Amino acid sequence: MTTTPASGPATTGAAAPATAAPGAAAPASGPVATPGTASSAPAGPAAVVLAVIPARGGSKGVPAKNLAPVAGVPLVGRAVHACLGARSVTHVVVSTDDPAIAAAARAAGAEAVHRPAAIAGDTATSEAAVLHAMDAFEATHGRTADVVLLVQCTSPFLTSAEVAETADRILTGAADTAFTAAPSHGFLWRETERGAEGVNHDKAHRPRRQDREPEYLETGAVYAMAAPGFRTHRHRFFGRTALVATDPARVLEIDDPHDLARAKALAPLLDAPVTPCFADVDAVVLDFDGTQTDDRVHLDAEGREFVSAHRGDGLGIAALRRAGLPVLILSTEQNAVVAARARKLRIPVLHGIDRKDRALKEWCETEGIDPQRVLYAGNDVNDLPCFHLVGWPVAVGSAHDSVRAAARAVTATPGGAGAVREIAAWLLGPELDTPVRADAARTTPARTTTEP
């Protein structure tokens, strides 16, 4: 797997990630096409289906929008995962002017193409970015695309099934262009000098919903085009156009901070549950209070503190150690109880930490571990900076709502009741018996410190 600098086309390969894409769902319903004549693109193994994801770095409505996490995954990463999971897509390219977005795209498994400033401004069209990405792809791979997809990061609940079905409209010759759209039976109105007037209905005649044919709202999520025709017309709609009906409940375009907040709130309801496996993680970092305890503190008359820990968590941590996964306790509290628990579990601890994210970053650098390969489990807002740093932010079942919304996965078990044991089972299986990793020697002895 090779890469080139962001100043030119860069490739990391488009192998599918080990885990399911966020929001995977069953295929959408069949096509509704406009009249015309469709020219079939080559089907089967010979067809090159190129998904292009435009992702500029200069969003004004939501700063760094395309890197904003929803359920612990940047928007650009969610779009990449949806494309990689689509059965008919052969290559995924992110077109960007931002090195951080390019890095996130590669981390998610896509290729990255640097977009020149001339087509990266506020007035630049998505079509221009797609055409440039096609040129870069063909120069790098020595192959031309048969079908090209325009996929938007701003639709966080796009599914792999929708991407595949949109591409299939072109591959099967059903259409020259296709797009995703949501059915609607709504009554539209417009303001005029004569007052409000119906747009898609006669206000004097109000048929029942079941008596009306649905209309379709363009979602802005996916567009598919026969590549030769797109090069000729330089527009996403030409020839015969088909639409792919999508679930209206999943339609959301992120244009402002309120849209992003709604996406984070909806993600736990709309995303298919995804948990990491052994191959996804190189280290496990655990908050203490509220994660390994129930967040309660018992005091005696002398002011000494007592907390309760779950034996199942200890069993899970021991299994993680045997499997060769480095495990660290990272706690804001400077507390002898935390140090004692770490000694009991034979794992290192960093406690009395004001900036947990900085301490975690420095620990990863010392241990030679990529933060994107770290699972961090927490329960409250002081864990959020670490959530934004790692690839697998995990909230325990009793976590604060804002932490659950930022997590990539949430345990069914509350903190202090075996949540860490549940996480260990995700990684090692219910019997906690995954073979030892080849790099088990990397684990470090238990240590206690008050500094990062």
PDB file of N, CA, C and O in Angstrom, residues 353-419:
ATOM      1  N   ILE A 353      -4.669  13.838  36.328  1.00  0.00           N
ATOM      2  CA  ILE A 353      -4.395  14.425  35.010  1.00  0.00           C
ATOM      3  C   ILE A 353      -5.442  15.486  34.674  1.00  0.00           C
ATOM      4  O   ILE A 353      -6.640  15.197  34.649  1.00  0.00           O
ATOM      5  N   ASP A 354      -4.998  16.713  34.424  1.00  0.00           N
ATOM      6  CA  ASP A 354      -5.929  17.771  34.025  1.00  0.00           C
ATOM      7  C   ASP A 354      -6.297  17.663  32.552  1.00  0.00           C
ATOM      8  O   ASP A 354      -7.466  17.790  32.189  1.00  0.00           O
ATOM      9  N   ARG A 355      -5.313  17.440  31.690  1.00  0.00           N
ATOM     10  CA  ARG A 355      -5.551  17.329  30.249  1.00  0.00           C
ATOM     11  C   ARG A 355      -5.409  15.861  29.855  1.00  0.00           C
ATOM     12  O   ARG A 355      -4.338  15.398  29.479  1.00  0.00           O
ATOM     13  N   LYS A 356      -6.498  15.123  29.934  1.00  0.00           N
ATOM     14  CA  LYS A 356      -6.438  13.697  29.642  1.00  0.00           C
ATOM     15  C   LYS A 356      -6.075  13.434  28.186  1.00  0.00           C
ATOM     16  O   LYS A 356      -5.375  12.463  27.881  1.00  0.00           O
ATOM     17  N   ASP A 357      -6.536  14.283  27.278  1.00  0.00           N
ATOM     18  CA  ASP A 357      -6.213  14.072  25.870  1.00  0.00           C
ATOM     19  C   ASP A 357      -4.720  14.239  25.609  1.00  0.00           C
ATOM     20  O   ASP A 357      -4.120  13.471  24.847  1.00  0.00           O
ATOM     21  N   ARG A 358      -4.108  15.243  26.250  1.00  0.00           N
ATOM     22  CA  ARG A 358      -2.670  15.442  26.076  1.00  0.00           C
ATOM     23  C   ARG A 358      -1.889  14.264  26.658  1.00  0.00           C
ATOM     24  O   ARG A 358      -0.929  13.767  26.043  1.00  0.00           O
ATOM     25  N   ALA A 359      -2.316  13.804  27.844  1.00  0.00           N
ATOM     26  CA  ALA A 359      -1.649  12.656  28.460  1.00  0.00           C
ATOM     27  C   ALA A 359      -1.790  11.407  27.589  1.00  0.00           C
ATOM     28  O   ALA A 359      -0.841  10.633  27.423  1.00  0.00           O
ATOM     29  N   LEU A 360      -2.972  11.231  27.003  1.00  0.00           N
ATOM     30  CA  LEU A 360      -3.206  10.071  26.148  1.00  0.00           C
ATOM     31  C   LEU A 360      -2.352  10.148  24.887  1.00  0.00           C
ATOM     32  O   LEU A 360      -1.747   9.144  24.460  1.00  0.00           O
ATOM     33  N   LYS A 361      -2.262  11.328  24.302  1.00  0.00           N
ATOM     34  CA  LYS A 361      -1.452  11.488  23.090  1.00  0.00           C
ATOM     35  C   LYS A 361       0.013  11.176  23.380  1.00  0.00           C
ATOM     36  O   LYS A 361       0.683  10.480  22.607  1.00  0.00           O
ATOM     37  N   GLU A 362       0.514  11.686  24.509  1.00  0.00           N
ATOM     38  CA  GLU A 362       1.912  11.445  24.858  1.00  0.00           C
ATOM     39  C   GLU A 362       2.156   9.967  25.154  1.00  0.00           C
ATOM     40  O   GLU A 362       3.201   9.420  24.801  1.00  0.00           O
ATOM     41  N   TRP A 363       1.196   9.308  25.809  1.00  0.00           N
ATOM     42  CA  TRP A 363       1.331   7.875  26.083  1.00  0.00           C
ATOM     43  C   TRP A 363       1.386   7.091  24.775  1.00  0.00           C
ATOM     44  O   TRP A 363       2.199   6.178  24.628  1.00  0.00           O
ATOM     45  N   CYS A 364       0.515   7.443  23.843  1.00  0.00           N
ATOM     46  CA  CYS A 364       0.516   6.755  22.544  1.00  0.00           C
ATOM     47  C   CYS A 364       1.855   6.941  21.830  1.00  0.00           C
ATOM     48  O   CYS A 364       2.388   5.993  21.231  1.00  0.00           O
ATOM     49  N   GLU A 365       2.407   8.157  21.887  1.00  0.00           N
ATOM     50  CA  GLU A 365       3.697   8.412  21.238  1.00  0.00           C
ATOM     51  C   GLU A 365       4.792   7.586  21.896  1.00  0.00           C
ATOM     52  O   GLU A 365       5.644   6.992  21.214  1.00  0.00           O
ATOM     53  N   THR A 366       4.772   7.505  23.228  1.00  0.00           N
ATOM     54  CA  THR A 366       5.786   6.729  23.948  1.00  0.00           C
ATOM     55  C   THR A 366       5.688   5.242  23.613  1.00  0.00           C
ATOM     56  O   THR A 366       6.703   4.558  23.434  1.00  0.00           O
ATOM     57  N   GLU A 367       4.463   4.731  23.511  1.00  0.00           N
ATOM     58  CA  GLU A 367       4.246   3.311  23.259  1.00  0.00           C
ATOM     59  C   GLU A 367       4.280   2.955  21.768  1.00  0.00           C
ATOM     60  O   GLU A 367       4.229   1.778  21.403  1.00  0.00           O
ATOM     61  N   GLY A 368       4.341   3.986  20.909  1.00  0.00           N
ATOM     62  CA  GLY A 368       4.348   3.715  19.476  1.00  0.00           C
ATOM     63  C   GLY A 368       3.020   3.209  18.963  1.00  0.00           C
ATOM     64  O   GLY A 368       2.971   2.337  18.086  1.00  0.00           O
ATOM     65  N   ILE A 369       1.921   3.761  19.493  1.00  0.00           N
ATOM     66  CA  ILE A 369       0.578   3.314  19.136  1.00  0.00           C
ATOM     67  C   ILE A 369      -0.155   4.450  18.421  1.00  0.00           C
ATOM     68  O   ILE A 369      -0.162   5.596  18.889  1.00  0.00           O
ATOM     69  N   ASP A 370      -0.770   4.147  17.294  1.00  0.00           N
ATOM     70  CA  ASP A 370      -1.581   5.119  16.558  1.00  0.00           C
ATOM     71  C   ASP A 370      -2.863   5.375  17.342  1.00  0.00           C
ATOM     72  O   ASP A 370      -3.621   4.441  17.621  1.00  0.00           O
ATOM     73  N   PRO A 371      -3.168   6.630  17.728  1.00  0.00           N
ATOM     74  CA  PRO A 371      -4.410   6.905  18.464  1.00  0.00           C
ATOM     75  C   PRO A 371      -5.662   6.405  17.751  1.00  0.00           C
ATOM     76  O   PRO A 371      -6.661   6.082  18.411  1.00  0.00           O
ATOM     77  N   GLN A 372      -5.621   6.347  16.407  1.00  0.00           N
ATOM     78  CA  GLN A 372      -6.784   5.854  15.678  1.00  0.00           C
ATOM     79  C   GLN A 372      -7.002   4.364  15.891  1.00  0.00           C
ATOM     80  O   GLN A 372      -8.053   3.831  15.522  1.00  0.00           O
ATOM     81  N   ARG A 373      -6.027   3.690  16.499  1.00  0.00           N
ATOM     82  CA  ARG A 373      -6.150   2.261  16.799  1.00  0.00           C
ATOM     83  C   ARG A 373      -6.403   2.032  18.289  1.00  0.00           C
ATOM     84  O   ARG A 373      -6.249   0.937  18.792  1.00  0.00           O
ATOM     85  N   VAL A 374      -6.797   3.090  18.990  1.00  0.00           N
ATOM     86  CA  VAL A 374      -7.033   3.012  20.430  1.00  0.00           C
ATOM     87  C   VAL A 374      -8.525   2.992  20.719  1.00  0.00           C
ATOM     88  O   VAL A 374      -9.298   3.753  20.127  1.00  0.00           O
ATOM     89  N   LEU A 375      -8.941   2.119  21.622  1.00  0.00           N
ATOM     90  CA  LEU A 375     -10.293   2.137  22.181  1.00  0.00           C
ATOM     91  C   LEU A 375     -10.221   2.857  23.515  1.00  0.00           C
ATOM     92  O   LEU A 375      -9.453   2.452  24.405  1.00  0.00           O
ATOM     93  N   TYR A 376     -10.986   3.933  23.654  1.00  0.00           N
ATOM     94  CA  TYR A 376     -11.052   4.687  24.906  1.00  0.00           C
ATOM     95  C   TYR A 376     -12.465   4.587  25.444  1.00  0.00           C
ATOM     96  O   TYR A 376     -13.432   4.923  24.758  1.00  0.00           O
ATOM     97  N   ALA A 377     -12.600   4.147  26.687  1.00  0.00           N
ATOM     98  CA  ALA A 377     -13.914   4.007  27.318  1.00  0.00           C
ATOM     99  C   ALA A 377     -14.071   5.048  28.405  1.00  0.00           C
ATOM    100  O   ALA A 377     -13.203   5.185  29.279  1.00  0.00           O
ATOM    101  N   GLY A 378     -15.185   5.789  28.360  1.00  0.00           N
ATOM    102  CA  GLY A 378     -15.433   6.830  29.349  1.00  0.00           C
ATOM    103  C   GLY A 378     -16.909   7.015  29.598  1.00  0.00           C
ATOM    104  O   GLY A 378     -17.760   6.326  29.027  1.00  0.00           O
ATOM    105  N   ASN A 379     -17.213   7.994  30.460  1.00  0.00           N
ATOM    106  CA  ASN A 379     -18.606   8.173  30.867  1.00  0.00           C
ATOM    107  C   ASN A 379     -19.065   9.617  30.991  1.00  0.00           C
ATOM    108  O   ASN A 379     -20.268   9.874  31.083  1.00  0.00           O
ATOM    109  N   ASP A 380     -18.132  10.599  31.009  1.00  0.00           N
ATOM    110  CA  ASP A 380     -18.584  11.971  31.256  1.00  0.00           C
ATOM    111  C   ASP A 380     -17.829  12.953  30.374  1.00  0.00           C
ATOM    112  O   ASP A 380     -16.922  12.571  29.616  1.00  0.00           O
ATOM    113  N   VAL A 381     -18.199  14.230  30.488  1.00  0.00           N
ATOM    114  CA  VAL A 381     -17.734  15.231  29.528  1.00  0.00           C
ATOM    115  C   VAL A 381     -16.224  15.419  29.542  1.00  0.00           C
ATOM    116  O   VAL A 381     -15.649  15.854  28.538  1.00  0.00           O
ATOM    117  N   ASN A 382     -15.555  15.117  30.663  1.00  0.00           N
ATOM    118  CA  ASN A 382     -14.099  15.261  30.668  1.00  0.00           C
ATOM    119  C   ASN A 382     -13.411  14.177  29.834  1.00  0.00           C
ATOM    120  O   ASN A 382     -12.206  14.224  29.624  1.00  0.00           O
ATOM    121  N   ASP A 383     -14.185  13.213  29.352  1.00  0.00           N
ATOM    122  CA  ASP A 383     -13.645  12.197  28.450  1.00  0.00           C
ATOM    123  C   ASP A 383     -13.770  12.597  26.985  1.00  0.00           C
ATOM    124  O   ASP A 383     -13.158  11.954  26.117  1.00  0.00           O
ATOM    125  N   LEU A 384     -14.546  13.620  26.679  1.00  0.00           N
ATOM    126  CA  LEU A 384     -14.802  13.978  25.284  1.00  0.00           C
ATOM    127  C   LEU A 384     -13.544  14.357  24.514  1.00  0.00           C
ATOM    128  O   LEU A 384     -13.415  13.986  23.333  1.00  0.00           O
ATOM    129  N   PRO A 385     -12.583  15.110  25.092  1.00  0.00           N
ATOM    130  CA  PRO A 385     -11.362  15.388  24.326  1.00  0.00           C
ATOM    131  C   PRO A 385     -10.637  14.112  23.891  1.00  0.00           C
ATOM    132  O   PRO A 385     -10.083  14.063  22.793  1.00  0.00           O
ATOM    133  N   CYS A 386     -10.650  13.091  24.735  1.00  0.00           N
ATOM    134  CA  CYS A 386     -10.043  11.811  24.355  1.00  0.00           C
ATOM    135  C   CYS A 386     -10.862  11.120  23.271  1.00  0.00           C
ATOM    136  O   CYS A 386     -10.309  10.461  22.385  1.00  0.00           O
ATOM    137  N   PHE A 387     -12.184  11.256  23.353  1.00  0.00           N
ATOM    138  CA  PHE A 387     -13.049  10.689  22.314  1.00  0.00           C
ATOM    139  C   PHE A 387     -12.668  11.233  20.952  1.00  0.00           C
ATOM    140  O   PHE A 387     -12.676  10.511  19.949  1.00  0.00           O
ATOM    141  N   HIS A 388     -12.354  12.529  20.885  1.00  0.00           N
ATOM    142  CA  HIS A 388     -12.038  13.156  19.610  1.00  0.00           C
ATOM    143  C   HIS A 388     -10.656  12.758  19.095  1.00  0.00           C
ATOM    144  O   HIS A 388     -10.356  12.953  17.915  1.00  0.00           O
ATOM    145  N   LEU A 389      -9.837  12.192  19.967  1.00  0.00           N
ATOM    146  CA  LEU A 389      -8.482  11.817  19.593  1.00  0.00           C
ATOM    147  C   LEU A 389      -8.381  10.400  19.056  1.00  0.00           C
ATOM    148  O   LEU A 389      -7.588  10.127  18.158  1.00  0.00           O
ATOM    149  N   VAL A 390      -9.205   9.497  19.579  1.00  0.00           N
ATOM    150  CA  VAL A 390      -9.035   8.073  19.273  1.00  0.00           C
ATOM    151  C   VAL A 390      -9.967   7.610  18.163  1.00  0.00           C
ATOM    152  O   VAL A 390     -10.931   8.282  17.813  1.00  0.00           O
ATOM    153  N   GLY A 391      -9.664   6.421  17.639  1.00  0.00           N
ATOM    154  CA  GLY A 391     -10.495   5.844  16.582  1.00  0.00           C
ATOM    155  C   GLY A 391     -11.722   5.124  17.100  1.00  0.00           C
ATOM    156  O   GLY A 391     -12.703   4.976  16.378  1.00  0.00           O
ATOM    157  N   TRP A 392     -11.680   4.667  18.359  1.00  0.00           N
ATOM    158  CA  TRP A 392     -12.811   3.926  18.920  1.00  0.00           C
ATOM    159  C   TRP A 392     -13.227   4.519  20.269  1.00  0.00           C
ATOM    160  O   TRP A 392     -12.921   3.972  21.327  1.00  0.00           O
ATOM    161  N   PRO A 393     -13.941   5.663  20.252  1.00  0.00           N
ATOM    162  CA  PRO A 393     -14.500   6.191  21.499  1.00  0.00           C
ATOM    163  C   PRO A 393     -15.705   5.356  21.926  1.00  0.00           C
ATOM    164  O   PRO A 393     -16.636   5.154  21.139  1.00  0.00           O
ATOM    165  N   VAL A 394     -15.706   4.873  23.144  1.00  0.00           N
ATOM    166  CA  VAL A 394     -16.768   4.001  23.649  1.00  0.00           C
ATOM    167  C   VAL A 394     -17.350   4.613  24.916  1.00  0.00           C
ATOM    168  O   VAL A 394     -16.607   4.982  25.837  1.00  0.00           O
ATOM    169  N   ALA A 395     -18.664   4.716  24.976  1.00  0.00           N
ATOM    170  CA  ALA A 395     -19.354   5.184  26.172  1.00  0.00           C
ATOM    171  C   ALA A 395     -19.945   3.986  26.907  1.00  0.00           C
ATOM    172  O   ALA A 395     -20.494   3.080  26.280  1.00  0.00           O
ATOM    173  N   VAL A 396     -19.826   3.982  28.234  1.00  0.00           N
ATOM    174  CA  VAL A 396     -20.501   2.946  29.013  1.00  0.00           C
ATOM    175  C   VAL A 396     -21.992   3.263  29.047  1.00  0.00           C
ATOM    176  O   VAL A 396     -22.419   4.401  28.795  1.00  0.00           O
ATOM    177  N   GLY A 397     -22.794   2.263  29.351  1.00  0.00           N
ATOM    178  CA  GLY A 397     -24.239   2.411  29.253  1.00  0.00           C
ATOM    179  C   GLY A 397     -24.824   3.498  30.121  1.00  0.00           C
ATOM    180  O   GLY A 397     -25.887   4.034  29.815  1.00  0.00           O
ATOM    181  N   SER A 398     -24.150   3.867  31.211  1.00  0.00           N
ATOM    182  CA  SER A 398     -24.652   4.898  32.128  1.00  0.00           C
ATOM    183  C   SER A 398     -24.038   6.259  31.846  1.00  0.00           C
ATOM    184  O   SER A 398     -24.188   7.181  32.648  1.00  0.00           O
ATOM    185  N   ALA A 399     -23.365   6.416  30.718  1.00  0.00           N
ATOM    186  CA  ALA A 399     -22.674   7.669  30.401  1.00  0.00           C
ATOM    187  C   ALA A 399     -23.649   8.815  30.194  1.00  0.00           C
ATOM    188  O   ALA A 399     -24.840   8.622  29.883  1.00  0.00           O
ATOM    189  N   HIS A 400     -23.125  10.015  30.347  1.00  0.00           N
ATOM    190  CA  HIS A 400     -23.899  11.230  30.087  1.00  0.00           C
ATOM    191  C   HIS A 400     -24.357  11.234  28.630  1.00  0.00           C
ATOM    192  O   HIS A 400     -23.673  10.713  27.738  1.00  0.00           O
ATOM    193  N   ASP A 401     -25.506  11.843  28.375  1.00  0.00           N
ATOM    194  CA  ASP A 401     -26.082  11.824  27.024  1.00  0.00           C
ATOM    195  C   ASP A 401     -25.122  12.376  25.977  1.00  0.00           C
ATOM    196  O   ASP A 401     -25.032  11.848  24.859  1.00  0.00           O
ATOM    197  N   SER A 402     -24.416  13.451  26.298  1.00  0.00           N
ATOM    198  CA  SER A 402     -23.498  14.042  25.318  1.00  0.00           C
ATOM    199  C   SER A 402     -22.343  13.105  25.012  1.00  0.00           C
ATOM    200  O   SER A 402     -21.799  13.118  23.899  1.00  0.00           O
ATOM    201  N   VAL A 403     -21.966  12.281  25.967  1.00  0.00           N
ATOM    202  CA  VAL A 403     -20.885  11.314  25.752  1.00  0.00           C
ATOM    203  C   VAL A 403     -21.390  10.150  24.908  1.00  0.00           C
ATOM    204  O   VAL A 403     -20.700   9.675  24.000  1.00  0.00           O
ATOM    205  N   ARG A 404     -22.589   9.699  25.191  1.00  0.00           N
ATOM    206  CA  ARG A 404     -23.181   8.635  24.371  1.00  0.00           C
ATOM    207  C   ARG A 404     -23.308   9.092  22.915  1.00  0.00           C
ATOM    208  O   ARG A 404     -23.056   8.323  21.991  1.00  0.00           O
ATOM    209  N   ALA A 405     -23.693  10.362  22.722  1.00  0.00           N
ATOM    210  CA  ALA A 405     -23.867  10.871  21.355  1.00  0.00           C
ATOM    211  C   ALA A 405     -22.547  10.956  20.614  1.00  0.00           C
ATOM    212  O   ALA A 405     -22.509  10.820  19.386  1.00  0.00           O
ATOM    213  N   ALA A 406     -21.442  11.174  21.332  1.00  0.00           N
ATOM    214  CA  ALA A 406     -20.130  11.294  20.688  1.00  0.00           C
ATOM    215  C   ALA A 406     -19.445   9.952  20.500  1.00  0.00           C
ATOM    216  O   ALA A 406     -18.424   9.878  19.812  1.00  0.00           O
ATOM    217  N   ALA A 407     -19.981   8.892  21.086  1.00  0.00           N
ATOM    218  CA  ALA A 407     -19.330   7.586  21.058  1.00  0.00           C
ATOM    219  C   ALA A 407     -19.565   6.876  19.740  1.00  0.00           C
ATOM    220  O   ALA A 407     -20.594   7.054  19.091  1.00  0.00           O
ATOM    221  N   ARG A 408     -18.621   6.052  19.369  1.00  0.00           N
ATOM    222  CA  ARG A 408     -18.775   5.188  18.205  1.00  0.00           C
ATOM    223  C   ARG A 408     -19.498   3.904  18.583  1.00  0.00           C
ATOM    224  O   ARG A 408     -20.117   3.262  17.736  1.00  0.00           O
ATOM    225  N   ALA A 409     -19.391   3.518  19.838  1.00  0.00           N
ATOM    226  CA  ALA A 409     -20.099   2.347  20.348  1.00  0.00           C
ATOM    227  C   ALA A 409     -20.462   2.609  21.799  1.00  0.00           C
ATOM    228  O   ALA A 409     -19.768   3.361  22.502  1.00  0.00           O
ATOM    229  N   VAL A 410     -21.553   2.003  22.253  1.00  0.00           N
ATOM    230  CA  VAL A 410     -22.044   2.177  23.623  1.00  0.00           C
ATOM    231  C   VAL A 410     -22.299   0.797  24.217  1.00  0.00           C
ATOM    232  O   VAL A 410     -22.951  -0.044  23.584  1.00  0.00           O
ATOM    233  N   THR A 411     -21.802   0.565  25.416  1.00  0.00           N
ATOM    234  CA  THR A 411     -22.046  -0.727  26.052  1.00  0.00           C
ATOM    235  C   THR A 411     -23.490  -0.806  26.552  1.00  0.00           C
ATOM    236  O   THR A 411     -24.097   0.206  26.898  1.00  0.00           O
ATOM    237  N   ALA A 412     -24.013  -2.007  26.586  1.00  0.00           N
ATOM    238  CA  ALA A 412     -25.334  -2.213  27.181  1.00  0.00           C
ATOM    239  C   ALA A 412     -25.253  -2.166  28.694  1.00  0.00           C
ATOM    240  O   ALA A 412     -26.260  -1.933  29.375  1.00  0.00           O
ATOM    241  N   THR A 413     -24.055  -2.358  29.229  1.00  0.00           N
ATOM    242  CA  THR A 413     -23.849  -2.451  30.676  1.00  0.00           C
ATOM    243  C   THR A 413     -23.432  -1.109  31.244  1.00  0.00           C
ATOM    244  O   THR A 413     -22.594  -0.416  30.662  1.00  0.00           O
ATOM    245  N   PRO A 414     -23.972  -0.710  32.398  1.00  0.00           N
ATOM    246  CA  PRO A 414     -23.546   0.553  33.018  1.00  0.00           C
ATOM    247  C   PRO A 414     -22.126   0.461  33.559  1.00  0.00           C
ATOM    248  O   PRO A 414     -21.583  -0.629  33.780  1.00  0.00           O
ATOM    249  N   GLY A 415     -21.529   1.632  33.793  1.00  0.00           N
ATOM    250  CA  GLY A 415     -20.223   1.663  34.419  1.00  0.00           C
ATOM    251  C   GLY A 415     -20.276   1.062  35.813  1.00  0.00           C
ATOM    252  O   GLY A 415     -21.243   1.256  36.556  1.00  0.00           O
ATOM    253  N   GLY A 416     -19.240   0.304  36.153  1.00  0.00           N
ATOM    254  CA  GLY A 416     -19.174  -0.329  37.463  1.00  0.00           C
ATOM    255  C   GLY A 416     -19.956  -1.607  37.576  1.00  0.00           C
ATOM    256  O   GLY A 416     -19.939  -2.262  38.629  1.00  0.00           O
ATOM    257  N   ALA A 417     -20.640  -2.011  36.505  1.00  0.00           N
ATOM    258  CA  ALA A 417     -21.465  -3.227  36.537  1.00  0.00           C
ATOM    259  C   ALA A 417     -20.976  -4.266  35.540  1.00  0.00           C
ATOM    260  O   ALA A 417     -21.698  -5.214  35.229  1.00  0.00           O
ATOM    261  N   GLY A 418     -19.766  -4.086  35.021  1.00  0.00           N
ATOM    262  CA  GLY A 418     -19.226  -5.047  34.065  1.00  0.00           C
ATOM    263  C   GLY A 418     -19.090  -4.505  32.665  1.00  0.00           C
ATOM    264  O   GLY A 418     -18.946  -5.282  31.715  1.00  0.00           O
ATOM    265  N   ALA A 419     -19.088  -3.175  32.503  1.00  0.00           N
ATOM    266  CA  ALA A 419     -18.973  -2.590  31.155  1.00  0.00           C
ATOM    267  C   ALA A 419     -17.634  -2.931  30.513  1.00  0.00           C
ATOM    268  O   ALA A 419     -17.562  -3.180  29.301  1.00  0.00           O
TER     269      ALA A 419
END
